[in-house]
Short mmCIF file of C-alpha atoms in Angstrom, two decimals:
data_model
loop_
_atom_site.label_atom_id
_atom_site.label_comp_id
_atom_site.label_asym_id
_atom_site.label_seq_id
_atom_site.Cartn_x
_atom_site.Cartn_y
_atom_site.Cartn_z
CA ASP K 142 -28.26 -16.55 -23.58
CA GLY K 143 -28.66 -15.28 -20.05
CA GLY K 144 -26.41 -12.54 -18.85
CA ILE K 145 -25.89 -8.98 -17.76
CA THR K 146 -25.98 -6.14 -20.25
CA GLN K 147 -24.32 -2.85 -19.43
CA SER K 148 -24.62 0.25 -21.56
CA PRO K 149 -23.05 2.33 -22.80
CA LYS K 150 -19.67 0.61 -23.07
CA TYR K 151 -17.86 3.95 -23.32
CA LEU K 152 -19.15 7.30 -22.12
CA PHE K 153 -17.65 10.77 -22.08
CA ARG K 154 -19.01 13.45 -19.85
CA LYS K 155 -18.26 17.04 -19.11
CA GLU K 156 -17.65 18.13 -15.56
CA GLY K 157 -20.84 19.07 -13.76
CA GLN K 158 -23.06 16.69 -15.71
CA ASN K 159 -24.92 13.73 -14.29
CA VAL K 160 -24.78 10.48 -16.22
CA THR K 161 -26.72 7.24 -15.87
CA LEU K 162 -25.24 3.83 -16.55
CA SER K 163 -27.64 1.05 -17.45
CA CYS K 164 -27.51 -2.50 -16.09
CA GLU K 165 -30.02 -5.16 -17.13
CA GLN K 166 -29.96 -8.86 -16.27
CA ASN K 167 -32.08 -11.74 -17.53
CA LEU K 168 -30.68 -14.30 -15.12
CA ASN K 169 -33.53 -13.89 -12.64
CA HIS K 170 -30.93 -13.14 -9.98
CA ASP K 171 -32.06 -11.63 -6.72
CA ALA K 172 -29.26 -9.23 -5.91
CA MET K 173 -27.45 -6.70 -8.04
CA TYR K 174 -24.26 -4.78 -7.40
CA TRP K 175 -22.28 -1.85 -8.72
CA TYR K 176 -18.50 -1.82 -8.44
CA ARG K 177 -15.97 0.78 -9.43
CA GLN K 178 -12.56 -0.31 -10.70
CA ASP K 179 -9.49 1.93 -10.73
CA PRO K 180 -6.00 0.79 -11.67
CA GLY K 181 -4.27 -0.96 -8.77
CA GLN K 182 -7.25 -0.68 -6.43
CA GLY K 183 -9.31 -3.71 -7.21
CA LEU K 184 -13.08 -3.50 -7.13
CA ARG K 185 -14.83 -1.19 -4.69
CA LEU K 186 -18.50 -1.56 -3.91
CA ILE K 187 -20.70 1.45 -4.64
CA TYR K 188 -24.25 0.18 -4.02
CA TYR K 189 -26.03 -3.12 -3.87
CA SER K 190 -29.65 -4.24 -3.89
CA GLN K 191 -30.91 -7.54 -2.53
CA ILE K 192 -34.56 -7.07 -3.46
CA VAL K 193 -36.70 -4.77 -5.55
CA ASN K 194 -37.26 -1.28 -4.12
CA ASP K 195 -34.45 -1.68 -1.63
CA PHE K 196 -30.75 -0.92 -1.86
CA GLN K 197 -27.81 -0.38 0.43
CA LYS K 198 -24.75 1.84 0.31
CA GLY K 199 -21.43 0.19 -0.28
CA ASP K 200 -18.00 1.51 0.65
CA ILE K 201 -17.89 4.44 -1.79
CA ALA K 202 -21.53 5.54 -2.30
CA GLU K 203 -20.91 9.30 -2.10
CA GLY K 204 -21.71 11.03 -5.38
CA TYR K 205 -23.70 8.09 -6.74
CA SER K 206 -27.36 7.11 -6.73
CA VAL K 207 -29.28 3.99 -7.75
CA SER K 208 -32.79 2.65 -8.10
CA ARG K 209 -34.24 -0.86 -8.21
CA GLU K 210 -37.77 -0.59 -9.56
CA LYS K 211 -37.58 -3.92 -11.37
CA LYS K 212 -35.75 -7.12 -10.55
CA GLU K 213 -34.00 -7.03 -13.91
CA SER K 214 -32.72 -3.47 -13.77
CA PHE K 215 -30.29 -1.58 -11.53
CA PRO K 216 -29.21 1.73 -13.09
CA LEU K 217 -26.41 3.79 -11.57
CA THR K 218 -26.33 7.59 -11.75
CA VAL K 219 -22.97 9.27 -11.38
CA THR K 220 -23.77 12.73 -10.14
CA SER K 221 -21.80 15.94 -10.41
CA ALA K 222 -21.03 15.54 -6.71
CA GLN K 223 -18.69 12.64 -7.47
CA LYS K 224 -15.24 14.22 -7.30
CA ASN K 225 -13.33 11.79 -9.47
CA PRO K 226 -15.80 9.88 -11.63
CA THR K 227 -13.44 8.68 -14.35
CA ALA K 228 -13.33 4.92 -13.88
CA PHE K 229 -14.46 1.52 -15.11
CA TYR K 230 -17.88 0.61 -13.70
CA LEU K 231 -18.95 -2.99 -13.32
CA CYS K 232 -22.43 -4.27 -12.64
CA ALA K 233 -22.89 -7.75 -11.20
CA SER K 234 -25.60 -10.02 -9.86
CA ILE K 235 -25.97 -12.95 -7.51
CA ASP K 236 -28.48 -15.76 -7.35
CA TYR K 237 -28.97 -16.41 -3.64
CA ALA K 238 -30.63 -19.73 -4.40
CA GLY K 239 -27.57 -20.85 -6.31
CA ALA K 240 -23.84 -20.71 -5.77
CA ASN K 241 -23.84 -17.18 -4.33
CA VAL K 242 -21.11 -15.97 -6.65
CA LEU K 243 -20.99 -12.85 -8.79
CA THR K 244 -21.76 -12.73 -12.48
CA PHE K 245 -20.40 -9.54 -14.03
CA GLY K 246 -21.43 -7.45 -17.00
CA ALA K 247 -18.87 -6.28 -19.55
CA GLY K 248 -18.52 -2.90 -17.84
CA SER K 249 -18.90 0.76 -18.72
CA ARG K 250 -15.90 3.03 -18.99
CA LEU K 251 -16.68 6.61 -18.02
CA THR K 252 -14.31 9.44 -18.84
CA VAL K 253 -14.86 12.96 -17.57
CA LEU K 254 -13.41 15.61 -19.84
CA GLY W 407 -14.67 -3.14 8.18
CA GLN W 408 -13.48 -6.22 6.47
CA GLN W 409 -10.34 -5.83 4.39
CA VAL W 410 -8.85 -8.25 1.95
CA MET W 411 -5.22 -7.84 0.95
CA GLN W 412 -3.51 -9.51 -1.97
CA ILE W 413 0.18 -9.96 -2.70
CA PRO W 414 2.02 -9.52 -4.91
CA GLN W 415 0.36 -6.76 -6.90
CA TYR W 416 2.31 -7.74 -10.00
CA GLN W 417 3.76 -11.07 -11.02
CA HIS W 418 6.02 -11.39 -14.05
CA VAL W 419 6.48 -15.04 -14.91
CA GLN W 420 8.55 -16.92 -17.44
CA GLU W 421 6.38 -19.27 -19.46
CA GLY W 422 6.53 -22.72 -17.92
CA GLU W 423 7.33 -21.52 -14.40
CA ASP W 424 5.11 -21.76 -11.34
CA PHE W 425 3.90 -18.93 -9.13
CA THR W 426 1.64 -18.29 -6.17
CA THR W 427 -0.53 -15.33 -5.24
CA TYR W 428 -1.76 -14.80 -1.70
CA CYS W 429 -4.87 -13.35 -0.16
CA ASN W 430 -5.22 -12.30 3.49
CA SER W 431 -8.25 -11.05 5.37
CA SER W 432 -8.42 -9.01 8.54
CA THR W 433 -11.39 -11.10 9.67
CA THR W 434 -12.55 -14.70 9.43
CA LEU W 435 -14.32 -15.35 6.15
CA SER W 436 -17.35 -17.53 5.56
CA ASN W 437 -16.02 -18.25 2.11
CA ILE W 438 -13.39 -17.05 -0.34
CA GLN W 439 -13.93 -16.63 -4.04
CA TRP W 440 -11.42 -16.18 -6.85
CA TYR W 441 -12.02 -14.31 -10.08
CA LYS W 442 -9.94 -13.75 -13.19
CA GLN W 443 -10.07 -10.64 -15.35
CA ARG W 444 -8.42 -10.79 -18.73
CA PRO W 445 -6.97 -7.50 -20.10
CA GLY W 446 -9.84 -5.34 -21.32
CA GLY W 447 -12.42 -7.74 -19.92
CA HIS W 448 -14.54 -8.21 -16.85
CA PRO W 449 -14.01 -10.48 -13.83
CA VAL W 450 -15.07 -14.08 -14.30
CA PHE W 451 -15.68 -16.44 -11.41
CA LEU W 452 -13.12 -19.21 -11.01
CA ILE W 453 -13.83 -20.99 -7.75
CA GLN W 454 -15.29 -20.76 -4.27
CA LEU W 455 -13.80 -22.25 -1.11
CA VAL W 456 -15.92 -22.71 1.98
CA LYS W 457 -14.31 -25.17 4.36
CA SER W 458 -11.31 -24.62 6.58
CA GLY W 459 -8.19 -26.08 4.92
CA GLU W 460 -10.04 -26.77 1.69
CA VAL W 461 -7.99 -27.39 -1.44
CA LYS W 462 -9.46 -27.39 -4.93
CA LYS W 463 -7.79 -27.87 -8.29
CA GLN W 464 -8.70 -26.70 -11.76
CA LYS W 465 -6.19 -28.16 -14.20
CA ARG W 466 -2.97 -26.22 -13.48
CA LEU W 467 -4.59 -23.99 -10.84
CA THR W 468 -4.63 -25.00 -7.16
CA PHE W 469 -6.66 -23.02 -4.67
CA GLN W 470 -6.32 -23.30 -0.91
CA PHE W 471 -8.29 -21.89 2.02
CA GLY W 472 -6.38 -21.48 5.26
CA GLU W 473 -7.18 -23.38 8.43
CA ALA W 474 -8.25 -20.19 10.18
CA LYS W 475 -10.31 -19.11 7.16
CA LYS W 476 -8.46 -15.80 7.01
CA ASN W 477 -6.16 -16.48 4.10
CA SER W 478 -6.10 -18.17 0.74
CA SER W 479 -3.69 -18.86 -2.07
CA LEU W 480 -3.75 -19.55 -5.78
CA HIS W 481 -0.88 -21.55 -7.22
CA ILE W 482 -0.43 -21.87 -10.97
CA THR W 483 1.93 -24.48 -12.35
CA ALA W 484 3.61 -24.42 -15.76
CA THR W 485 2.36 -20.91 -16.56
CA GLN W 486 1.02 -20.38 -20.06
CA THR W 487 0.27 -17.21 -22.01
CA THR W 488 -3.42 -17.92 -21.47
CA ASP W 489 -2.87 -17.27 -17.74
CA VAL W 490 -2.30 -13.56 -18.39
CA GLY W 491 -4.71 -11.32 -16.49
CA THR W 492 -5.56 -10.08 -13.04
CA TYR W 493 -6.59 -12.54 -10.35
CA PHE W 494 -8.82 -11.27 -7.57
CA CYS W 495 -9.83 -12.89 -4.34
CA ALA W 496 -13.02 -11.83 -2.63
CA GLY W 497 -14.50 -12.64 0.73
CA GLY W 498 -17.69 -12.01 2.62
CA ASP W 499 -21.38 -12.70 2.34
CA TYR W 500 -23.68 -10.09 0.84
CA LYS W 501 -20.94 -7.50 0.60
CA LEU W 502 -18.03 -9.20 -1.07
CA SER W 503 -14.77 -7.38 -0.39
CA PHE W 504 -12.23 -7.67 -3.16
CA GLY W 505 -8.49 -7.62 -2.93
CA ALA W 506 -6.55 -5.28 -5.20
CA GLY W 507 -5.63 -8.19 -7.43
CA THR W 508 -2.45 -9.75 -8.75
CA THR W 509 -1.70 -8.80 -12.35
CA VAL W 510 0.13 -11.57 -14.14
CA THR W 511 2.25 -11.11 -17.23
CA VAL W 512 4.02 -13.97 -18.99
CA ARG W 513 7.34 -13.91 -20.84
CA ALA W 514 7.39 -16.34 -23.70
#
């Protein structure tokens, strides 16, 4: 089955540590996105990438970094510069040739201890 | 930048009743999308509206796009326990802006 795989599902981190969240898709979608979800705040865009080797900052990019070396993969690094990293992180993709709607992964829940 | 607002933030509904959630944008939208996130899950696409004044139905769910393409609504009739979750609207092109969502709970 085609879909988006995020790992790990749960992650605990100490303050001051960087952590990388994995996102892999086998849908052959062009664009990939990272969203952060906090209670009562909906989904906020961190970064997005429309093509390989290119990505754009979203609304809350500070303290995060990404790469897009392959079409299938869009990992997100939460750096120690991110002041409040505890959140639910969602990866998504869009097929521009199709309906132009988001398909989401199951999410990764990061807790900073 | 573009902002999408949703009201109400919480909706407590008696099973069998109807309710409506509203979505308003500060700018004209090319399209509006609706997603549903079940508790503990991830958002799942429900529907996309593109045309001014467009109305689409999915069983007990009715979606509407305003004439000015700046607002939308989701109306659910005869609410069931399966309707529990958070409903998000989202607008925009490459950078979809999401509303904060309406979290629906159902009293049996």
